[in-house]
Amino acid sequence: MKLYTTAAQARARAVDNNIKEQLLNASYYVFDNPAPRSILMAHRDLIRSLLTFRDEIVNKAIENIDQALSLFNATYRQRNFPVVTVHVRRTDYTGYIKRNYNLTQLDELYFERAFEFYKERLPRPVFLVLSDDREWCRRKLQAKDVIVIARASPTVDMAVMSLGDHHITSYGTYSFSGALLGHGHITHPIGHNTKYDIFDCLESHFFHRISRDKTYKVNNSEVVLPQRL
């Protein structure tokens, strides 16, 4: 509230409505992590320019991508197909999402629908899966164009996500943040559960809901992705 009031006063004094003065002379802790995703998506380029990975992290991430793409005789920088990163969070999240959102873990149905979403719009996409449960991903998701990437640190995995051309997310701020720092389009699961509606306010040409339920449908027919890497 203090920031809001100070900003309103500064804007009233500004000639061109652009605030150029420092608004607060002290730091404040804001409880409960408010971070409206609609605002974050609107300022994605700015966020990406401010929150950058160290060179050694990026290099390790590219090394991991190159290892995965070696199956296609390609590298991150030398390829003729788009890379879609897929984040699958499982082991540490089951109890939390059940208690707070009455959600169960995502099964392969959501991810298969997200794969199809991109396959219908991109030429020969390759999906790179990052997860805390790689064995489940190998059993349920791995295919000729779906590769489970080698295990790395959470930092390197997020850097890998940020290097993707497009993104498939699961639940959680880690998944969303990795995709936010990347480029291109993002898919997110949606279903019948009315307790989980935190994305209802998000309207973005780059953000798309994909149904996680067998009987729940989402119309993405009007979505067109650019045919480029």
GROMACS .gro file of C-alpha atoms in nm:
model
  229
    1MET     CA    1   0.000   0.000   0.000
    2LYS     CA    2   0.288   0.236   0.078
    3LEU     CA    3   0.439   0.167  -0.265
    4TYR     CA    4   0.102   0.214  -0.435
    5THR     CA    5   0.038   0.547  -0.261
    6THR     CA    6   0.388   0.679  -0.327
    7ALA     CA    7   0.367   0.577  -0.693
    8ALA     CA    8   0.031   0.756  -0.734
    9GLN     CA    9   0.177   1.072  -0.586
   10ALA     CA   10   0.486   1.053  -0.804
   11ARG     CA   11   0.278   0.994  -1.116
   12ALA     CA   12   0.067   1.301  -1.039
   13ARG     CA   13   0.384   1.511  -1.025
   14ALA     CA   14   0.530   1.362  -1.344
   15VAL     CA   15   0.500   1.563  -1.663
   16ASP     CA   16   0.464   1.267  -1.901
   17ASN     CA   17   0.305   1.017  -1.655
   18ASN     CA   18   0.635   0.825  -1.637
   19ILE     CA   19   0.778   0.783  -1.287
   20LYS     CA   20   1.150   0.855  -1.279
   21GLU     CA   21   1.210   0.909  -0.908
   22GLN     CA   22   1.292   0.652  -0.640
   23LEU     CA   23   0.970   0.553  -0.468
   24LEU     CA   24   1.084   0.389  -0.145
   25ASN     CA   25   1.394   0.452   0.062
   26ALA     CA   26   1.369   0.122   0.249
   27SER     CA   27   1.314  -0.244   0.166
   28TYR     CA   28   0.996  -0.426   0.270
   29TYR     CA   29   0.902  -0.790   0.305
   30VAL     CA   30   0.567  -0.871   0.144
   31PHE     CA   31   0.400  -1.176   0.297
   32ASP     CA   32   0.253  -1.467   0.099
   33ASN     CA   33   0.447  -1.414  -0.225
   34PRO     CA   34   0.200  -1.210  -0.430
   35ALA     CA   35   0.303  -1.238  -0.794
   36PRO     CA   36   0.014  -1.199  -1.040
   37ARG     CA   37   0.104  -1.414  -1.338
   38SER     CA   38  -0.077  -1.176  -1.575
   39ILE     CA   39   0.168  -0.901  -1.476
   40LEU     CA   40   0.467  -1.133  -1.502
   41MET     CA   41   0.370  -1.248  -1.852
   42ALA     CA   42   0.318  -0.889  -1.965
   43HIS     CA   43   0.675  -0.804  -1.859
   44ARG     CA   44   0.837  -1.129  -1.967
   45ASP     CA   45   1.113  -0.968  -2.176
   46LEU     CA   46   1.207  -0.735  -1.890
   47ILE     CA   47   1.212  -1.021  -1.637
   48ARG     CA   48   1.428  -1.229  -1.869
   49SER     CA   49   1.676  -0.943  -1.906
   50LEU     CA   50   1.703  -0.894  -1.529
   51LEU     CA   51   1.711  -1.256  -1.411
   52THR     CA   52   1.996  -1.415  -1.604
   53PHE     CA   53   2.193  -1.734  -1.538
   54ARG     CA   54   2.569  -1.736  -1.493
   55ASP     CA   55   2.768  -1.844  -1.797
   56GLU     CA   56   2.876  -2.171  -1.638
   57ILE     CA   57   2.512  -2.264  -1.568
   58VAL     CA   58   2.406  -2.185  -1.924
   59ASN     CA   59   2.699  -2.382  -2.065
   60LYS     CA   60   2.608  -2.685  -1.853
   61ALA     CA   61   2.246  -2.656  -1.961
   62ILE     CA   62   2.346  -2.646  -2.328
   63GLU     CA   63   2.575  -2.944  -2.271
   64ASN     CA   64   2.281  -3.142  -2.130
   65ILE     CA   65   2.061  -3.040  -2.423
   66ASP     CA   66   2.332  -3.138  -2.671
   67GLN     CA   67   2.360  -3.480  -2.507
   68ALA     CA   68   1.986  -3.535  -2.547
   69LEU     CA   69   1.979  -3.407  -2.906
   70SER     CA   70   2.270  -3.628  -3.008
   71LEU     CA   71   2.003  -3.892  -3.077
   72PHE     CA   72   1.898  -3.671  -3.370
   73ASN     CA   73   2.255  -3.585  -3.480
   74ALA     CA   74   2.183  -3.230  -3.371
   75THR     CA   75   2.285  -2.976  -3.108
   76TYR     CA   76   2.109  -2.687  -2.939
   77ARG     CA   77   2.266  -2.440  -3.182
   78GLN     CA   78   2.262  -2.664  -3.488
   79ARG     CA   79   1.920  -2.817  -3.550
   80ASN     CA   80   1.629  -2.782  -3.788
   81PHE     CA   81   1.347  -2.845  -3.541
   82PRO     CA   82   1.201  -2.661  -3.239
   83VAL     CA   83   1.272  -2.777  -2.884
   84VAL     CA   84   0.983  -2.789  -2.636
   85THR     CA   85   1.081  -2.829  -2.271
   86VAL     CA   86   0.855  -3.038  -2.047
   87HIS     CA   87   0.866  -3.004  -1.669
   88VAL     CA   88   0.714  -3.290  -1.467
   89ARG     CA   89   0.707  -3.232  -1.091
   90ARG     CA   90   0.605  -3.533  -0.883
   91THR     CA   91   0.791  -3.663  -0.577
   92ASP     CA   92   0.767  -3.370  -0.337
   93TYR     CA   93   0.432  -3.227  -0.441
   94THR     CA   94   0.162  -3.491  -0.393
   95GLY     CA   95   0.062  -3.400  -0.037
   96TYR     CA   96   0.084  -3.024  -0.090
   97ILE     CA   97  -0.142  -3.003  -0.395
   98LYS     CA   98  -0.392  -3.240  -0.231
   99ARG     CA   99  -0.413  -3.037   0.090
  100ASN     CA  100  -0.418  -2.692  -0.069
  101TYR     CA  101  -0.592  -2.742  -0.402
  102ASN     CA  102  -0.759  -3.085  -0.382
  103LEU     CA  103  -0.547  -3.189  -0.681
  104THR     CA  104  -0.390  -3.521  -0.772
  105GLN     CA  105  -0.069  -3.567  -0.965
  106LEU     CA  106  -0.087  -3.518  -1.340
  107ASP     CA  107  -0.096  -3.839  -1.539
  108GLU     CA  108   0.023  -3.895  -1.895
  109LEU     CA  109  -0.307  -3.773  -2.044
  110TYR     CA  110  -0.224  -3.406  -1.988
  111PHE     CA  111   0.127  -3.437  -2.125
  112GLU     CA  112   0.011  -3.633  -2.431
  113ARG     CA  113  -0.246  -3.364  -2.505
  114ALA     CA  114   0.020  -3.095  -2.463
  115PHE     CA  115   0.248  -3.287  -2.702
  116GLU     CA  116  -0.033  -3.293  -2.958
  117PHE     CA  117  -0.098  -2.922  -2.908
  118TYR     CA  118   0.255  -2.847  -3.031
  119LYS     CA  119   0.271  -3.123  -3.292
  120GLU     CA  120  -0.034  -2.974  -3.463
  121ARG     CA  121   0.133  -2.633  -3.481
  122LEU     CA  122   0.508  -2.691  -3.518
  123PRO     CA  123   0.721  -2.881  -3.771
  124ARG     CA  124   0.873  -3.192  -3.607
  125PRO     CA  125   0.911  -3.064  -3.247
  126VAL     CA  126   1.136  -3.251  -3.005
  127PHE     CA  127   1.028  -3.264  -2.639
  128LEU     CA  128   1.292  -3.256  -2.364
  129VAL     CA  129   1.157  -3.376  -2.028
  130LEU     CA  130   1.297  -3.255  -1.695
  131SER     CA  131   1.168  -3.412  -1.376
  132ASP     CA  132   1.234  -3.518  -1.018
  133ASP     CA  133   1.093  -3.858  -1.120
  134ARG     CA  134   1.271  -3.948  -1.440
  135GLU     CA  135   1.183  -4.318  -1.412
  136TRP     CA  136   0.809  -4.239  -1.426
  137CYS     CA  137   0.870  -4.014  -1.726
  138ARG     CA  138   1.063  -4.286  -1.909
  139ARG     CA  139   0.784  -4.537  -1.849
  140LYS     CA  140   0.493  -4.307  -1.927
  141LEU     CA  141   0.614  -4.037  -2.166
  142GLN     CA  142   0.933  -4.131  -2.349
  143ALA     CA  143   0.895  -4.178  -2.725
  144LYS     CA  144   1.099  -4.123  -3.040
  145ASP     CA  145   1.045  -3.747  -3.012
  146VAL     CA  146   1.020  -3.730  -2.628
  147ILE     CA  147   1.356  -3.749  -2.450
  148VAL     CA  148   1.408  -3.755  -2.073
  149ILE     CA  149   1.710  -3.532  -2.018
  150ALA     CA  150   2.003  -3.628  -1.793
  151ARG     CA  151   1.978  -3.542  -1.422
  152ALA     CA  152   2.132  -3.212  -1.317
  153SER     CA  153   2.094  -2.955  -1.041
  154PRO     CA  154   1.765  -2.763  -1.007
  155THR     CA  155   1.947  -2.451  -1.130
  156VAL     CA  156   2.075  -2.620  -1.446
  157ASP     CA  157   1.732  -2.776  -1.509
  158MET     CA  158   1.568  -2.434  -1.489
  159ALA     CA  159   1.832  -2.296  -1.727
  160VAL     CA  160   1.747  -2.580  -1.968
  161MET     CA  161   1.381  -2.477  -1.947
  162SER     CA  162   1.472  -2.116  -2.020
  163LEU     CA  163   1.650  -2.223  -2.340
  164GLY     CA  164   1.346  -2.397  -2.488
  165ASP     CA  165   1.158  -2.259  -2.787
  166HIS     CA  166   0.828  -2.347  -2.615
  167HIS     CA  167   0.724  -2.505  -2.285
  168ILE     CA  168   0.494  -2.757  -2.119
  169THR     CA  169   0.456  -2.693  -1.746
  170SER     CA  170   0.313  -2.886  -1.455
  171TYR     CA  171   0.200  -2.744  -1.120
  172GLY     CA  172   0.422  -2.516  -0.912
  173THR     CA  173   0.609  -2.188  -0.927
  174TYR     CA  174   0.936  -2.358  -1.027
  175SER     CA  175   0.777  -2.494  -1.343
  176PHE     CA  176   0.614  -2.163  -1.430
  177SER     CA  177   0.930  -1.963  -1.357
  178GLY     CA  178   1.145  -2.179  -1.584
  179ALA     CA  179   0.897  -2.132  -1.868
  180LEU     CA  180   0.860  -1.761  -1.795
  181LEU     CA  181   1.236  -1.716  -1.836
  182GLY     CA  182   1.220  -1.895  -2.171
  183HIS     CA  183   1.078  -1.798  -2.505
  184GLY     CA  184   0.770  -1.891  -2.700
  185HIS     CA  185   0.446  -2.044  -2.577
  186ILE     CA  186   0.354  -2.210  -2.247
  187THR     CA  187   0.092  -2.475  -2.171
  188HIS     CA  188  -0.055  -2.538  -1.826
  189PRO     CA  189  -0.299  -2.803  -1.697
  190ILE     CA  190  -0.661  -2.719  -1.628
  191GLY     CA  191  -0.955  -2.937  -1.521
  192HIS     CA  192  -1.285  -2.952  -1.336
  193ASN     CA  193  -1.134  -2.856  -1.001
  194THR     CA  194  -1.278  -2.515  -0.903
  195LYS     CA  195  -1.039  -2.484  -0.609
  196TYR     CA  196  -0.749  -2.446  -0.851
  197ASP     CA  197  -0.833  -2.130  -1.044
  198ILE     CA  198  -0.519  -1.923  -0.995
  199PHE     CA  199  -0.472  -1.884  -1.371
  200ASP     CA  200  -0.820  -1.760  -1.454
  201CYS     CA  201  -0.705  -1.398  -1.455
  202LEU     CA  202  -0.419  -1.465  -1.696
  203GLU     CA  203  -0.488  -1.355  -2.052
  204SER     CA  204  -0.187  -1.393  -2.278
  205HIS     CA  205  -0.132  -1.492  -2.640
  206PHE     CA  206   0.157  -1.707  -2.517
  207PHE     CA  207  -0.022  -1.895  -2.236
  208HIS     CA  208  -0.256  -2.187  -2.311
  209ARG     CA  209  -0.463  -2.418  -2.095
  210ILE     CA  210  -0.459  -2.791  -2.169
  211SER     CA  211  -0.718  -3.026  -2.021
  212ARG     CA  212  -0.592  -3.279  -1.767
  213ASP     CA  213  -0.926  -3.460  -1.735
  214LYS     CA  214  -1.082  -3.714  -1.971
  215THR     CA  215  -1.419  -3.538  -1.976
  216TYR     CA  216  -1.296  -3.177  -1.966
  217LYS     CA  217  -1.230  -3.000  -2.295
  218VAL     CA  218  -1.039  -2.681  -2.373
  219ASN     CA  219  -1.076  -2.510  -2.709
  220ASN     CA  220  -0.734  -2.411  -2.843
  221SER     CA  221  -0.840  -2.428  -3.207
  222GLU     CA  222  -0.769  -2.060  -3.269
  223VAL     CA  223  -0.410  -2.077  -3.142
  224VAL     CA  224  -0.150  -2.036  -3.417
  225LEU     CA  225   0.221  -2.069  -3.339
  226PRO     CA  226   0.489  -1.907  -3.557
  227GLN     CA  227   0.663  -2.159  -3.781
  228ARG     CA  228   1.017  -2.072  -3.682
  229LEU     CA  229   1.283  -2.174  -3.430
   0.00000   0.00000   0.00000
